[in-house]
Tab-separated table of C-alpha atoms in Angstrom:
chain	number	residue	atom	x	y	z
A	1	UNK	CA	-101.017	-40.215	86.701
A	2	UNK	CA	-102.368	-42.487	83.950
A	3	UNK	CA	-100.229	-45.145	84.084
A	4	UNK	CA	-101.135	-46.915	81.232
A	5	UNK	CA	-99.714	-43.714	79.130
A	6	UNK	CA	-96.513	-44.060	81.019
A	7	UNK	CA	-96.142	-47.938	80.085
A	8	UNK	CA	-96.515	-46.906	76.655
A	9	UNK	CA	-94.053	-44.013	76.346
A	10	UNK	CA	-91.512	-46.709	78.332
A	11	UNK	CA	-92.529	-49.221	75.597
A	12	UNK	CA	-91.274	-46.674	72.689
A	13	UNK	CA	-88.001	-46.004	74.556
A	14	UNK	CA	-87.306	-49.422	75.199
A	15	UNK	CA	-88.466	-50.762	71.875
A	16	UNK	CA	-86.536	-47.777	70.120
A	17	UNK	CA	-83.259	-48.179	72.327
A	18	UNK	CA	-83.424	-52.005	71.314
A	19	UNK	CA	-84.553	-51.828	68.006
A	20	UNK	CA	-81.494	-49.282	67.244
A	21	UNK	CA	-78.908	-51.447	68.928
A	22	UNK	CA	-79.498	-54.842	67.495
A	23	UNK	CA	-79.809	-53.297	63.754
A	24	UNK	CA	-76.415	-51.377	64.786
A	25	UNK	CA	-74.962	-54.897	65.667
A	26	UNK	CA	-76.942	-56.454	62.302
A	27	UNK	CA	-75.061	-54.059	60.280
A	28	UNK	CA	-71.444	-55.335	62.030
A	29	UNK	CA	-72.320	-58.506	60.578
A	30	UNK	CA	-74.482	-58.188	57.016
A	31	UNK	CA	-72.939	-54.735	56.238
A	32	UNK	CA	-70.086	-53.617	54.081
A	33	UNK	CA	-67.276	-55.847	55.049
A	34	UNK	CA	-69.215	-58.063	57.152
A	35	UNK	CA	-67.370	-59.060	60.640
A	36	UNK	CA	-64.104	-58.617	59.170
A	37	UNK	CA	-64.753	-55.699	58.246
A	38	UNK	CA	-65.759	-54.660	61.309
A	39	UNK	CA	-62.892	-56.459	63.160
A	40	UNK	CA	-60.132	-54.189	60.790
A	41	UNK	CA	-62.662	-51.442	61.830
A	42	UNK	CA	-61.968	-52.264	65.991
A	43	UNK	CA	-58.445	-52.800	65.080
A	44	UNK	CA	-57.978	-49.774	63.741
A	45	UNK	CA	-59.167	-47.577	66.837
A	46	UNK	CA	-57.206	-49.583	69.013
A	47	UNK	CA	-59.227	-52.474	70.165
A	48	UNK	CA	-56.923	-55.746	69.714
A	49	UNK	CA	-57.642	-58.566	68.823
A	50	UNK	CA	-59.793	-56.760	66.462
A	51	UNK	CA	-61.929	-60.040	65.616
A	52	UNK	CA	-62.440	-60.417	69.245
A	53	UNK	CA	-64.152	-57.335	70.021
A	54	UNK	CA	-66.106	-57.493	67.233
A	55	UNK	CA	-67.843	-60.316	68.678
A	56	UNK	CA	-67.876	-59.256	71.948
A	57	UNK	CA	-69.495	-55.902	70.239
A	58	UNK	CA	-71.926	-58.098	67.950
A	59	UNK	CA	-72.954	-60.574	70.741
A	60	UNK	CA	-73.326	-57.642	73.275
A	61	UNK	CA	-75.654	-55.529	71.289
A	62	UNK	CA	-77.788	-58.230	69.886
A	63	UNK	CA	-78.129	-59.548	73.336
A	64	UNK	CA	-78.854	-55.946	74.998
A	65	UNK	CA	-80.715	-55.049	72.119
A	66	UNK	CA	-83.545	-58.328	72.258
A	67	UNK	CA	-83.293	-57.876	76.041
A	68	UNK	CA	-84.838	-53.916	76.325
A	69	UNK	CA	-87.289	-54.939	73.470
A	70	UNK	CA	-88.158	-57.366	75.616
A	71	UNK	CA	-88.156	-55.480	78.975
A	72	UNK	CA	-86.142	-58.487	80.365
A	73	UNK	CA	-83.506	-58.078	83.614
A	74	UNK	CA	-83.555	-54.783	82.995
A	75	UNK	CA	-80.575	-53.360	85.586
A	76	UNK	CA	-78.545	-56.049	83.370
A	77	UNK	CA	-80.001	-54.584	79.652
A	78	UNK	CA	-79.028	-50.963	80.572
A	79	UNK	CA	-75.472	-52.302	82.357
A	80	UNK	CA	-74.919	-53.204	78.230
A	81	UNK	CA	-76.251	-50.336	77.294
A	82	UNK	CA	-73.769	-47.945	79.239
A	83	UNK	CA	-70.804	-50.152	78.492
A	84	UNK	CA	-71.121	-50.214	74.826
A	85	UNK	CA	-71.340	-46.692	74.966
A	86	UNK	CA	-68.929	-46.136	77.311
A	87	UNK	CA	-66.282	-47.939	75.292
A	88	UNK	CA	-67.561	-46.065	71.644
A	89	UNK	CA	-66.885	-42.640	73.504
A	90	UNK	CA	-63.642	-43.561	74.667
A	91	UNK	CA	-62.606	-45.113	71.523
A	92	UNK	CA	-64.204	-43.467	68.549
A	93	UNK	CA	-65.812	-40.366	69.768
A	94	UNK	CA	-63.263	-39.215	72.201
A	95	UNK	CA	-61.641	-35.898	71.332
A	96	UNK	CA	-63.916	-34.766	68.723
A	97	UNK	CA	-66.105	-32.796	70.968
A	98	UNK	CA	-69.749	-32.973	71.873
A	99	UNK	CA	-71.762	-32.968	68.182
A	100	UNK	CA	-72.175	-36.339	67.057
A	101	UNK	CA	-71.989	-34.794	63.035
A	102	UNK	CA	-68.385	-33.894	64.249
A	103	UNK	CA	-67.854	-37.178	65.334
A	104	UNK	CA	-68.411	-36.061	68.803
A	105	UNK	CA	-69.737	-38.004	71.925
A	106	UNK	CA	-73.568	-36.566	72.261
A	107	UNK	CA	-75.215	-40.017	70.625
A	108	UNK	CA	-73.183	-42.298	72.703
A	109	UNK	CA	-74.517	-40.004	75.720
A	110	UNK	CA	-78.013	-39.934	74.967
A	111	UNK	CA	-78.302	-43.715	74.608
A	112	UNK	CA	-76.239	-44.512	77.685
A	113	UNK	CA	-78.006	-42.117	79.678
A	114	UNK	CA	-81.568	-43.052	78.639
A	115	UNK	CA	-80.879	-46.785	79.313
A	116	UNK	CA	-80.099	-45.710	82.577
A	117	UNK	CA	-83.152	-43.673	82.902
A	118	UNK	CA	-85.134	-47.064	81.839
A	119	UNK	CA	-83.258	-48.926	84.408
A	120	UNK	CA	-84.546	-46.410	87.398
A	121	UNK	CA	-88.301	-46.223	85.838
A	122	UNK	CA	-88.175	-49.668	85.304
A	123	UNK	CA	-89.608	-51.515	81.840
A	124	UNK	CA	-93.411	-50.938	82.294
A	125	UNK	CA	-96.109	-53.247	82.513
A	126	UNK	CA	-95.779	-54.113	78.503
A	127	UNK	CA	-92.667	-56.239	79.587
A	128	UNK	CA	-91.561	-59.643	80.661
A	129	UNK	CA	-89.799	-58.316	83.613
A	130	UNK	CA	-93.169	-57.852	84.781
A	131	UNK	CA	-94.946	-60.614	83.470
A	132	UNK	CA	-92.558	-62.317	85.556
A	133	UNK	CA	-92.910	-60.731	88.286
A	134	UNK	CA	-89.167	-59.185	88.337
A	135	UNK	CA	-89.154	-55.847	90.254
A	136	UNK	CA	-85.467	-54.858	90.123
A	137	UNK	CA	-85.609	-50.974	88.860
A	138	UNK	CA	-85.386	-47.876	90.679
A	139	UNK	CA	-82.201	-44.910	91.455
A	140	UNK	CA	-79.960	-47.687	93.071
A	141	UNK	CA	-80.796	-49.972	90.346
A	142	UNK	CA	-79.970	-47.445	88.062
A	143	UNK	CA	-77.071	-46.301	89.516
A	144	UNK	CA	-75.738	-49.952	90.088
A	145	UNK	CA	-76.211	-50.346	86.031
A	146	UNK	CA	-74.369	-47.331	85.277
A	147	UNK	CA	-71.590	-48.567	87.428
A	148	UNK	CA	-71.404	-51.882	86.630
A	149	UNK	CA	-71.680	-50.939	82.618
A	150	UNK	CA	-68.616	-48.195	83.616
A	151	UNK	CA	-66.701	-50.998	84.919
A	152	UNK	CA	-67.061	-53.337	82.181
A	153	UNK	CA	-66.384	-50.643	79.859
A	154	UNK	CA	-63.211	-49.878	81.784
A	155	UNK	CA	-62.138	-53.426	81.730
A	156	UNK	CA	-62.317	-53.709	78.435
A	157	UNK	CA	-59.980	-50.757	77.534
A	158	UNK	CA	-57.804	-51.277	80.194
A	159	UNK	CA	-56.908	-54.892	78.820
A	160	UNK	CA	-57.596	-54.859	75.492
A	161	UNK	CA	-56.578	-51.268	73.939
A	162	UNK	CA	-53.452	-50.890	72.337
A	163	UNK	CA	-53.341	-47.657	70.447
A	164	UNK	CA	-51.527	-47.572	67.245
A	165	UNK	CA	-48.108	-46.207	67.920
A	166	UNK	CA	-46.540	-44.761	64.755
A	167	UNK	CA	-43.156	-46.576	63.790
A	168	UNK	CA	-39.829	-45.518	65.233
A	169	UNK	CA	-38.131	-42.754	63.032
A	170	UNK	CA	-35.810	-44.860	60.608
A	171	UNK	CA	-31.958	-43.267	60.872
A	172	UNK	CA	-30.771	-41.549	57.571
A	173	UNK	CA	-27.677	-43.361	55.703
């Protein structure tokens, strides 16, 4: 196996994966509406305080984003990875099926499930988890990521989603 072609194909996936996610959270913050936009946005599919999660998004995916650029504590990177995602299919993408031009969850998927792939094959050589000397990748690595990103996810609905209820039917007088 030339392993030098495998660093490199890991070094597109990571640098594609991160690339995506911080200009996804750039856009929360420079893009129509800026963060308050995007806080009404969170609001408005549940996710209260709405200027909360928008940081917590933001922060998240910048940091997540720099970090599998990087190939730095990878387990932790793809953890981010899978929560984000996790929380965006529950949120925004749930009950619209599987095609992402319907709205549906396949995007969300994907990216979850390819940081988690990058958490078992580890970063590559082109990283500073190995420059370092960091070793922490393989199946229970991944695994551990997937669960600890599920988790997080779930904490985050759990506490903080309160759907929209519509108002109480006013009596007619």
């Amino acid at each position: 196996m030339d392993t030098s072609a495998t660093d490199f194909g890991i070094l597109i996936v990571r640098v594609t994966l991160g690339g995506m996610l911080v200009i996804h959270a750039l856009n929360k913050i420079l893009g129509p509406g800026g963060l308050t936009g995007t806080a009404n946005w969170f609001a408005s599919i549940g996710l209260h305080p709405g200027r909360l999660h928008a940081y917590l998004a933001t922060t998240t995916e910048l940091g997540a984003g720099l970090l599998m650029c990087a190939g730095l504590l990878q387990p932790l990177t793809s953890a981010g990875f899978v929560g984000l995602m996790a929380v965006a299919a529950f949120t925004d993408h749930r009950g619209k099926g599987f095609f992402v031009f319907k709205g549906g969850w396949e995007y969300v998927a994907v990216v979850g499930l390819t940081a988690t792939a990058v958490a078992s094959t580890g970063p590559g050589r082109w990283s500073l988890d190995h420059v370092l000397g960091v070793a922490f990748h393989g199946i229970p690595w991944a695994i551990g990521s997937a669960v600890v990103g599920l988790t997080g996810a779930c904490v985050v609905i759990v506490a903080a989603r309160r759907p929209d209820r519509p108002a109480a039917e006013q009596p007619v007088t």
